[in-house]
């Protein structure tokens, strides 16, 4: 009976992970790089949660929930989302709406996973100095999950090819991240992440397939 229960729980977790991944992919299906971005970014989030000594189940939830961080992009037109050049001010404002769109899509659930996903979707573009979006939160007003997702998301953005530029070399990307220490990013979390950069680079290598 215990073995049956454990097998059932394992199958449920596996099904939950697959469902989240497929829904995340559906939201960003227009971008060929999306699958690898989702994998890398969510695993970076899991790494940071682990470094914060979160319990294994909490690490799993953060890794899963962060896969849905950009679900609000489903409401952004292709002409903006896939534009190969700089966005106009009007386009940039519209693009920023993906954060509240995502928070709204995921909010109101009784599921701890979706509650966490809503928080991450809404807050992963906030900045420690209050100059982020959509709500201009500052410092610890930003949930810790949003703060770690911000680091994971920007690191992956810098080190990946995008439609509007090639990837930065690792050293240059790290320098850019460090320049945002305490202003864009939580200083303690950034230090933890960069101290384990070798593990992050291994995640990036594994995600190449």
Short mmCIF file of C-alpha atoms in Angstrom, two decimals:
data_model
loop_
_atom_site.label_atom_id
_atom_site.label_comp_id
_atom_site.label_asym_id
_atom_site.label_seq_id
_atom_site.Cartn_x
_atom_site.Cartn_y
_atom_site.Cartn_z
CA UNK A 1 0.00 0.00 0.00
CA UNK A 2 2.86 2.37 0.86
CA UNK A 3 4.58 1.56 -2.44
CA UNK A 4 1.34 2.16 -4.34
CA UNK A 5 0.88 5.52 -2.59
CA UNK A 6 4.46 6.57 -3.33
CA UNK A 7 4.09 5.53 -6.98
CA UNK A 8 0.84 7.45 -7.21
CA UNK A 9 2.42 10.58 -5.74
CA UNK A 10 5.37 10.27 -8.10
CA UNK A 11 3.06 9.95 -11.10
CA UNK A 12 1.07 12.98 -9.92
CA UNK A 13 4.23 15.09 -9.59
CA UNK A 14 5.39 13.98 -13.03
CA UNK A 15 2.01 14.83 -14.55
CA UNK A 16 2.01 18.21 -12.80
CA UNK A 17 5.48 19.03 -14.17
CA UNK A 18 4.53 18.04 -17.71
CA UNK A 19 1.30 20.06 -17.59
CA UNK A 20 3.09 23.18 -16.37
CA UNK A 21 5.79 22.81 -19.01
CA UNK A 22 3.32 22.33 -21.84
CA UNK A 23 1.18 25.29 -20.76
CA UNK A 24 4.29 27.46 -20.52
CA UNK A 25 5.31 26.39 -24.01
CA UNK A 26 1.83 27.13 -25.39
CA UNK A 27 2.02 30.68 -24.07
CA UNK A 28 5.33 31.36 -25.83
CA UNK A 29 5.07 28.97 -28.79
CA UNK A 30 5.93 31.71 -31.27
CA UNK A 31 9.57 31.85 -30.17
CA UNK A 32 11.85 28.96 -31.20
CA UNK A 33 14.20 29.65 -28.28
CA UNK A 34 11.40 29.49 -25.71
CA UNK A 35 11.74 25.84 -24.71
CA UNK A 36 15.40 26.21 -23.82
CA UNK A 37 14.80 29.55 -22.09
CA UNK A 38 12.06 28.04 -19.91
CA UNK A 39 14.26 25.10 -18.96
CA UNK A 40 17.33 27.17 -18.16
CA UNK A 41 15.54 29.99 -16.35
CA UNK A 42 13.49 27.63 -14.17
CA UNK A 43 16.54 25.57 -13.28
CA UNK A 44 18.46 28.73 -12.33
CA UNK A 45 15.53 29.59 -10.05
CA UNK A 46 15.70 26.11 -8.54
CA UNK A 47 19.44 26.52 -8.01
CA UNK A 48 18.92 29.82 -6.17
CA UNK A 49 16.14 28.36 -4.04
CA UNK A 50 18.45 25.48 -3.13
CA UNK A 51 21.24 27.92 -2.22
CA UNK A 52 18.75 29.67 0.10
CA UNK A 53 18.36 26.33 1.91
CA UNK A 54 14.72 25.96 0.94
CA UNK A 55 13.34 22.47 1.54
CA UNK A 56 13.30 20.16 -1.50
CA UNK A 57 9.56 20.47 -2.11
CA UNK A 58 9.75 24.26 -2.00
CA UNK A 59 12.68 24.16 -4.45
CA UNK A 60 10.56 22.00 -6.76
CA UNK A 61 7.59 24.38 -6.54
CA UNK A 62 9.75 27.42 -7.30
CA UNK A 63 11.36 25.64 -10.26
CA UNK A 64 7.96 24.64 -11.63
CA UNK A 65 6.22 27.96 -10.95
CA UNK A 66 8.99 29.96 -12.60
CA UNK A 67 8.35 28.15 -15.87
CA UNK A 68 5.20 30.26 -16.11
CA UNK A 69 6.94 33.61 -15.50
CA UNK A 70 6.23 34.90 -19.02
CA UNK A 71 2.78 33.38 -19.54
CA UNK A 72 1.40 36.91 -19.96
CA UNK A 73 3.24 37.21 -23.28
CA UNK A 74 0.28 35.39 -24.76
CA UNK A 75 -1.35 38.84 -24.79
CA UNK A 76 1.51 40.58 -26.63
CA UNK A 77 1.30 40.93 -30.45
CA UNK A 78 3.92 39.14 -32.59
CA UNK A 79 4.91 42.48 -34.11
CA UNK A 80 6.26 43.50 -30.71
CA UNK A 81 7.28 40.17 -29.21
CA UNK A 82 9.39 39.12 -32.21
CA UNK A 83 10.55 42.54 -33.38
CA UNK A 84 14.22 42.28 -34.44
CA UNK A 85 15.07 45.89 -33.54
CA UNK A 86 14.59 48.27 -30.60
CA UNK A 87 11.05 48.84 -29.38
CA UNK A 88 9.46 52.26 -29.53
CA UNK A 89 8.36 53.79 -26.23
CA UNK A 90 4.76 52.81 -26.95
CA UNK A 91 5.78 49.25 -27.83
CA UNK A 92 7.94 49.01 -24.70
CA UNK A 93 5.02 50.04 -22.48
CA UNK A 94 2.82 47.43 -24.11
CA UNK A 95 5.49 44.75 -23.78
CA UNK A 96 5.70 45.49 -20.04
CA UNK A 97 2.05 44.53 -19.72
CA UNK A 98 3.03 40.86 -19.94
CA UNK A 99 3.83 40.96 -16.21
CA UNK A 100 0.36 42.03 -14.99
CA UNK A 101 -1.24 39.91 -17.75
CA UNK A 102 0.58 36.86 -16.35
CA UNK A 103 -0.27 37.67 -12.76
CA UNK A 104 -3.94 38.01 -13.67
CA UNK A 105 -4.05 34.79 -15.70
CA UNK A 106 -2.64 32.79 -12.79
CA UNK A 107 -4.22 34.54 -9.78
CA UNK A 108 -7.17 33.34 -7.73
CA UNK A 109 -6.26 29.65 -7.62
CA UNK A 110 -6.29 27.55 -4.45
CA UNK A 111 -3.21 25.73 -5.77
CA UNK A 112 0.03 26.75 -4.00
CA UNK A 113 1.86 26.18 -7.29
CA UNK A 114 -0.33 28.58 -9.25
CA UNK A 115 -0.32 31.12 -6.41
CA UNK A 116 3.47 31.08 -6.53
CA UNK A 117 3.47 31.24 -10.33
CA UNK A 118 1.20 34.30 -10.21
CA UNK A 119 3.59 36.03 -7.81
CA UNK A 120 6.60 35.30 -10.00
CA UNK A 121 4.84 36.35 -13.21
CA UNK A 122 3.79 39.65 -11.64
CA UNK A 123 7.04 40.57 -9.89
CA UNK A 124 10.01 39.20 -11.88
CA UNK A 125 10.61 42.61 -13.54
CA UNK A 126 10.55 44.63 -10.31
CA UNK A 127 13.86 46.18 -9.22
CA UNK A 128 15.40 46.65 -5.78
CA UNK A 129 15.65 50.42 -6.37
CA UNK A 130 11.94 50.70 -7.19
CA UNK A 131 12.48 51.46 -10.88
CA UNK A 132 11.03 48.19 -12.13
CA UNK A 133 7.54 47.31 -13.35
CA UNK A 134 4.60 46.93 -13.15
CA UNK A 135 4.20 48.31 -9.61
CA UNK A 136 7.51 49.95 -8.77
CA UNK A 137 8.07 47.77 -5.71
CA UNK A 138 11.28 48.37 -3.77
CA UNK A 139 13.61 46.12 -1.79
CA UNK A 140 11.86 43.54 0.35
CA UNK A 141 8.48 44.69 -0.93
CA UNK A 142 9.37 42.37 -3.80
CA UNK A 143 8.67 38.74 -2.85
CA UNK A 144 11.85 36.69 -2.66
CA UNK A 145 10.59 34.46 -5.48
CA UNK A 146 10.32 37.51 -7.74
CA UNK A 147 13.81 38.63 -6.75
CA UNK A 148 15.42 35.31 -7.58
CA UNK A 149 13.42 35.01 -10.82
CA UNK A 150 14.73 38.44 -11.86
CA UNK A 151 18.31 37.21 -11.56
CA UNK A 152 17.60 33.96 -13.38
CA UNK A 153 15.68 35.67 -16.18
CA UNK A 154 18.22 38.41 -16.87
CA UNK A 155 21.20 36.05 -16.70
CA UNK A 156 19.59 33.79 -19.27
CA UNK A 157 18.62 36.76 -21.44
CA UNK A 158 22.19 38.07 -21.44
CA UNK A 159 23.80 34.71 -22.20
CA UNK A 160 21.36 33.65 -24.94
CA UNK A 161 20.90 34.73 -28.53
CA UNK A 162 17.85 36.93 -29.03
CA UNK A 163 16.14 38.19 -32.20
CA UNK A 164 17.64 41.63 -31.62
CA UNK A 165 21.24 40.67 -30.59
CA UNK A 166 23.71 37.84 -30.07
CA UNK A 167 24.54 36.44 -26.64
CA UNK A 168 27.05 38.28 -24.46
CA UNK A 169 30.24 36.42 -23.50
CA UNK A 170 29.98 35.03 -19.96
CA UNK A 171 32.49 37.48 -18.49
CA UNK A 172 30.68 40.47 -19.94
CA UNK A 173 27.31 39.12 -18.82
CA UNK A 174 28.62 38.70 -15.27
CA UNK A 175 29.96 42.27 -15.29
CA UNK A 176 26.53 43.54 -16.38
CA UNK A 177 24.85 41.56 -13.61
CA UNK A 178 27.32 42.93 -11.04
CA UNK A 179 26.61 46.48 -12.18
CA UNK A 180 23.00 45.92 -11.08
CA UNK A 181 23.93 44.57 -7.64
CA UNK A 182 21.69 46.21 -5.05
CA UNK A 183 19.90 48.38 -7.61
CA UNK A 184 18.35 45.99 -10.10
CA UNK A 185 19.08 42.77 -8.21
CA UNK A 186 18.99 41.61 -4.60
CA UNK A 187 22.68 41.84 -3.60
CA UNK A 188 22.70 38.73 -1.39
CA UNK A 189 20.91 36.58 -3.97
CA UNK A 190 23.17 37.78 -6.76
CA UNK A 191 26.27 36.97 -4.70
CA UNK A 192 24.92 33.47 -4.04
CA UNK A 193 24.23 32.92 -7.72
CA UNK A 194 27.59 34.18 -8.95
CA UNK A 195 29.41 32.16 -6.29
CA UNK A 196 27.93 29.04 -7.92
CA UNK A 197 28.32 30.23 -11.51
CA UNK A 198 29.89 26.91 -12.45
CA UNK A 199 26.61 25.16 -11.65
CA UNK A 200 24.64 27.71 -13.68
CA UNK A 201 26.95 27.21 -16.66
CA UNK A 202 26.48 23.45 -16.37
CA UNK A 203 22.70 23.98 -16.52
CA UNK A 204 23.16 26.10 -19.66
CA UNK A 205 25.35 23.42 -21.25
CA UNK A 206 22.89 20.64 -20.43
CA UNK A 207 20.00 22.65 -21.90
CA UNK A 208 21.70 22.71 -25.30
CA UNK A 209 20.34 19.22 -25.69
#
